[in-house]
mmCIF file of C-alpha atoms in Angstrom:
data_model
loop_
_atom_site.group_PDB
_atom_site.id
_atom_site.type_symbol
_atom_site.label_atom_id
_atom_site.label_comp_id
_atom_site.label_asym_id
_atom_site.label_seq_id
_atom_site.Cartn_x
_atom_site.Cartn_y
_atom_site.Cartn_z
ATOM 1 C CA ALA U 654 109.773 111.732 135.528
ATOM 2 C CA GLN U 655 111.322 114.661 135.731
ATOM 3 C CA ARG U 656 112.326 116.657 132.374
ATOM 4 C CA ALA U 657 116.087 117.434 131.297
ATOM 5 C CA ALA U 658 115.950 121.752 131.593
ATOM 6 C CA SER U 659 117.473 121.249 127.554
ATOM 7 C CA ARG U 660 117.730 118.186 125.074
ATOM 8 C CA THR U 661 120.379 118.093 122.288
ATOM 9 C CA VAL U 662 118.495 115.626 119.680
ATOM 10 C CA ARG U 663 115.050 115.532 118.050
ATOM 11 C CA PRO U 664 112.426 112.736 118.916
ATOM 12 C CA SER U 665 113.935 109.051 116.712
ATOM 13 C CA SER U 666 112.323 106.921 114.891
ATOM 14 C CA PHE U 667 112.173 104.125 118.071
ATOM 15 C CA GLU U 668 110.351 106.600 121.065
ATOM 16 C CA THR U 669 107.217 106.399 121.159
ATOM 17 C CA ALA U 670 104.142 109.572 119.904
ATOM 18 C CA ALA U 671 103.711 110.593 122.899
ATOM 19 C CA ASP U 672 106.789 111.428 123.250
ATOM 20 C CA ALA U 673 107.186 112.997 120.342
ATOM 21 C CA ALA U 674 103.353 115.038 120.914
ATOM 22 C CA SER U 675 105.098 115.895 124.188
ATOM 23 C CA GLN U 676 108.125 117.566 122.756
ATOM 24 C CA ASP U 677 106.093 119.421 119.974
ATOM 25 C CA GLU U 678 103.912 120.723 123.409
ATOM 26 C CA ASP U 679 107.063 122.071 124.676
ATOM 27 C CA LEU U 680 108.269 123.824 121.446
ATOM 28 C CA LYS U 681 104.337 125.810 121.666
ATOM 29 C CA ARG U 682 105.690 126.791 125.129
ATOM 30 C CA GLY U 683 108.110 128.073 123.635
ATOM 31 C CA ASP U 684 110.467 125.614 125.872
ATOM 32 C CA GLU U 685 114.349 126.305 124.089
ATOM 33 C CA MET U 686 115.203 123.448 121.892
ATOM 34 C CA PRO U 687 118.704 123.075 120.255
ATOM 35 C CA GLY U 688 117.394 121.665 117.004
ATOM 36 C CA ARG U 689 115.920 124.813 116.435
ATOM 37 C CA LEU U 690 118.755 126.977 114.712
ATOM 38 C CA ASN U 691 117.356 130.282 112.537
ATOM 39 C CA GLY U 692 119.897 131.248 110.308
ATOM 40 C CA LYS U 693 122.284 128.809 110.524
ATOM 41 C CA VAL U 694 123.359 126.431 107.095
ATOM 42 C CA ALA U 695 123.922 122.987 107.180
ATOM 43 C CA LEU U 696 124.964 120.959 103.048
ATOM 44 C CA VAL U 697 122.655 117.438 102.855
ATOM 45 C CA THR U 698 124.537 115.282 100.187
ATOM 46 C CA ALA U 699 121.722 113.974 97.838
ATOM 47 C CA ALA U 700 119.276 116.127 98.741
ATOM 48 C CA GLY U 701 117.229 115.672 94.767
ATOM 49 C CA GLN U 702 115.288 113.355 96.227
ATOM 50 C CA GLY U 703 114.015 110.193 98.409
ATOM 51 C CA ILE U 704 116.143 110.690 102.334
ATOM 52 C CA GLY U 705 118.097 113.420 101.353
ATOM 53 C CA ARG U 706 114.891 115.496 100.102
ATOM 54 C CA ALA U 707 113.575 114.766 103.315
ATOM 55 C CA ILE U 708 115.925 115.667 105.220
ATOM 56 C CA ALA U 709 117.162 118.771 103.539
ATOM 57 C CA GLN U 710 112.694 119.805 104.277
ATOM 58 C CA LYS U 711 112.987 118.952 107.716
ATOM 59 C CA LEU U 712 116.283 121.541 108.368
ATOM 60 C CA ALA U 713 114.624 123.824 106.028
ATOM 61 C CA GLU U 714 111.430 123.375 109.065
ATOM 62 C CA GLU U 715 113.948 123.750 111.709
ATOM 63 C CA GLY U 716 115.331 126.919 110.534
ATOM 64 C CA PHE U 717 118.215 126.141 108.435
ATOM 65 C CA VAL U 718 119.417 127.689 105.361
ATOM 66 C CA VAL U 719 119.832 124.726 103.389
ATOM 67 C CA GLY U 720 122.753 123.792 100.659
ATOM 68 C CA VAL U 721 120.691 120.589 98.129
ATOM 69 C CA HIS U 722 123.054 118.977 97.202
ATOM 70 C CA TYR U 723 123.206 116.626 93.811
ATOM 71 C CA HIS U 724 125.369 115.999 90.752
ATOM 72 C CA GLN U 725 123.183 114.962 87.709
ATOM 73 C CA ASP U 726 119.731 115.548 88.805
ATOM 74 C CA GLU U 727 119.168 119.404 88.818
ATOM 75 C CA ALA U 728 115.736 118.621 88.308
ATOM 76 C CA GLY U 729 115.376 116.783 91.775
ATOM 77 C CA ALA U 730 117.473 119.487 93.324
ATOM 78 C CA GLN U 731 115.286 122.096 91.959
ATOM 79 C CA GLU U 732 112.252 120.016 93.396
ATOM 80 C CA THR U 733 114.144 120.449 96.909
ATOM 81 C CA LEU U 734 115.079 123.361 96.393
ATOM 82 C CA GLU U 735 111.430 124.832 96.044
ATOM 83 C CA ALA U 736 109.768 122.845 99.242
ATOM 84 C CA ILE U 737 112.102 124.582 100.958
ATOM 85 C CA HIS U 738 111.258 126.975 99.293
ATOM 86 C CA ALA U 739 107.189 126.024 100.215
ATOM 87 C CA LEU U 740 108.087 125.843 103.283
ATOM 88 C CA GLY U 741 109.141 129.862 104.160
ATOM 89 C CA GLY U 742 112.837 128.096 103.861
ATOM 90 C CA ALA U 743 116.280 129.553 102.172
ATOM 91 C CA GLY U 744 118.320 127.426 100.727
ATOM 92 C CA ARG U 745 121.498 126.665 97.217
ATOM 93 C CA LEU U 746 122.045 124.719 94.357
ATOM 94 C CA LEU U 747 125.475 123.118 94.943
ATOM 95 C CA GLN U 748 126.687 120.336 91.841
ATOM 96 C CA PHE U 749 129.314 118.639 92.283
ATOM 97 C CA ASP U 750 130.001 114.799 92.400
ATOM 98 C CA VAL U 751 131.168 113.755 95.818
ATOM 99 C CA ALA U 752 133.441 110.934 94.331
ATOM 100 C CA ASN U 753 135.578 113.675 92.658
ATOM 101 C CA ARG U 754 137.434 115.049 95.899
ATOM 102 C CA ALA U 755 139.483 117.964 93.521
ATOM 103 C CA GLN U 756 135.840 119.269 92.202
ATOM 104 C CA CYS U 757 134.639 118.976 95.981
ATOM 105 C CA ARG U 758 137.310 120.585 97.454
ATOM 106 C CA THR U 759 137.323 123.220 94.588
ATOM 107 C CA VAL U 760 133.235 123.850 95.315
ATOM 108 C CA LEU U 761 132.794 123.626 98.721
ATOM 109 C CA GLU U 762 135.193 126.089 98.868
ATOM 110 C CA GLN U 763 134.152 128.812 96.934
ATOM 111 C CA ASP U 764 130.735 128.113 98.694
ATOM 112 C CA ILE U 765 132.825 128.614 101.789
ATOM 113 C CA ALA U 766 134.544 131.626 100.743
ATOM 114 C CA ALA U 767 131.594 133.189 99.496
ATOM 115 C CA HIS U 768 128.986 132.716 101.943
ATOM 116 C CA GLY U 769 131.469 131.292 105.170
ATOM 117 C CA ALA U 770 131.112 128.181 107.057
ATOM 118 C CA TRP U 771 128.195 125.445 106.682
ATOM 119 C CA TYR U 772 127.337 124.657 110.085
ATOM 120 C CA GLY U 773 125.891 120.686 109.257
ATOM 121 C CA VAL U 774 126.544 118.165 106.426
ATOM 122 C CA VAL U 775 124.725 115.259 106.025
ATOM 123 C CA SER U 776 126.655 112.676 104.693
ATOM 124 C CA ASN U 777 123.838 111.221 102.549
ATOM 125 C CA ALA U 778 124.795 110.479 98.711
ATOM 126 C CA GLY U 779 124.856 106.569 98.210
ATOM 127 C CA ILE U 780 124.616 104.028 95.493
ATOM 128 C CA THR U 781 124.111 100.835 95.331
ATOM 129 C CA ARG U 782 125.437 97.622 92.477
ATOM 130 C CA ASP U 783 123.133 94.887 93.364
ATOM 131 C CA ALA U 784 124.937 92.119 92.034
ATOM 132 C CA ALA U 785 126.743 88.940 94.172
ATOM 133 C CA PHE U 786 129.357 89.454 95.282
ATOM 134 C CA PRO U 787 131.750 87.330 92.826
ATOM 135 C CA ALA U 788 130.028 88.798 89.809
ATOM 136 C CA LEU U 789 130.397 92.344 90.441
ATOM 137 C CA SER U 790 132.519 93.670 88.480
ATOM 138 C CA ASP U 791 136.490 95.638 89.446
ATOM 139 C CA ASP U 792 133.871 99.562 88.123
ATOM 140 C CA ASP U 793 131.030 98.706 90.335
ATOM 141 C CA TRP U 794 133.313 98.384 93.308
ATOM 142 C CA ASP U 795 135.022 100.871 92.515
ATOM 143 C CA ALA U 796 131.712 103.742 92.418
ATOM 144 C CA VAL U 797 130.358 101.823 95.125
ATOM 145 C CA ILE U 798 133.333 102.579 97.392
ATOM 146 C CA HIS U 799 134.133 105.870 95.979
ATOM 147 C CA THR U 800 130.705 107.276 96.863
ATOM 148 C CA ASN U 801 129.708 105.775 99.679
ATOM 149 C CA LEU U 802 132.761 105.626 101.380
ATOM 150 C CA ASP U 803 135.126 108.279 100.886
ATOM 151 C CA SER U 804 132.909 110.490 99.427
ATOM 152 C CA PHE U 805 132.407 111.695 103.153
ATOM 153 C CA TYR U 806 136.007 112.324 103.396
ATOM 154 C CA ASN U 807 136.483 114.485 100.191
ATOM 155 C CA VAL U 808 132.763 115.845 101.323
ATOM 156 C CA ILE U 809 134.542 116.959 105.379
ATOM 157 C CA GLN U 810 137.848 117.460 104.476
ATOM 158 C CA PRO U 811 137.655 120.224 103.139
ATOM 159 C CA CYS U 812 133.922 121.575 105.309
ATOM 160 C CA ILE U 813 135.707 121.003 108.373
ATOM 161 C CA MET U 814 138.394 124.518 109.184
ATOM 162 C CA PRO U 815 136.243 126.800 107.917
ATOM 163 C CA MET U 816 133.334 124.793 110.624
ATOM 164 C CA ILE U 817 135.644 124.811 113.308
ATOM 165 C CA SER U 818 136.857 128.634 113.028
ATOM 166 C CA ALA U 819 133.882 129.528 113.706
ATOM 167 C CA ARG U 820 133.707 128.185 116.692
ATOM 168 C CA GLN U 821 129.667 128.046 116.283
ATOM 169 C CA GLY U 822 129.695 124.500 117.138
ATOM 170 C CA GLY U 823 128.031 121.885 114.428
ATOM 171 C CA ARG U 824 127.267 118.747 113.173
ATOM 172 C CA ILE U 825 128.829 116.032 110.646
#
C-alpha cells in the first residue's frame, strides 16, 4: 500500500509496533510530520504526575514549549518541568484551580498577554470520588462535575479566541 504524503496524527496504541517503527524510519529520513512543531506552545492541565506528566513530556519531545499546570502539587509540577528541561525542552508553570472559572480566566489571560496565544490545550485534569451512587454526597458530586466537566469550559474559554486570532491552527 502506498503511504499518504503527510500524516496528521501520531500512532495510537491500537496501531502495531511495525507501524510505529515505520513512522520512526520516516522521521530519520526527514519526512515532514505535522506533530513536530518547534516553538509552538501547549498547555497541559494536571501535568504534575501520571498521564498529564507523560503528555507534557511527550509534547516537549515533539518540540512544544509546555505550560505545566498544577493546582496544589507544585513539587510534582516542578518535577515535570525539570524532566522537560532534561529532554532539552522548555516550559513554564501555571497554578490555578480548573474548577474556579474566575481564577482560570485571570491566570490564563495574564499568561496569554505575557506570552501569546496557546497553540494547543490538553484538558487532562480530573478527579474521582469513589462511592456507590446512593452514597455519593452532594459535595463529592459537585467536585467531580466542576473538575471534570466545568474545567473544560473554564480553561478553554479564555484561550480559544486568542488561538483563533493567532491563525496558526491549534488543537484542543
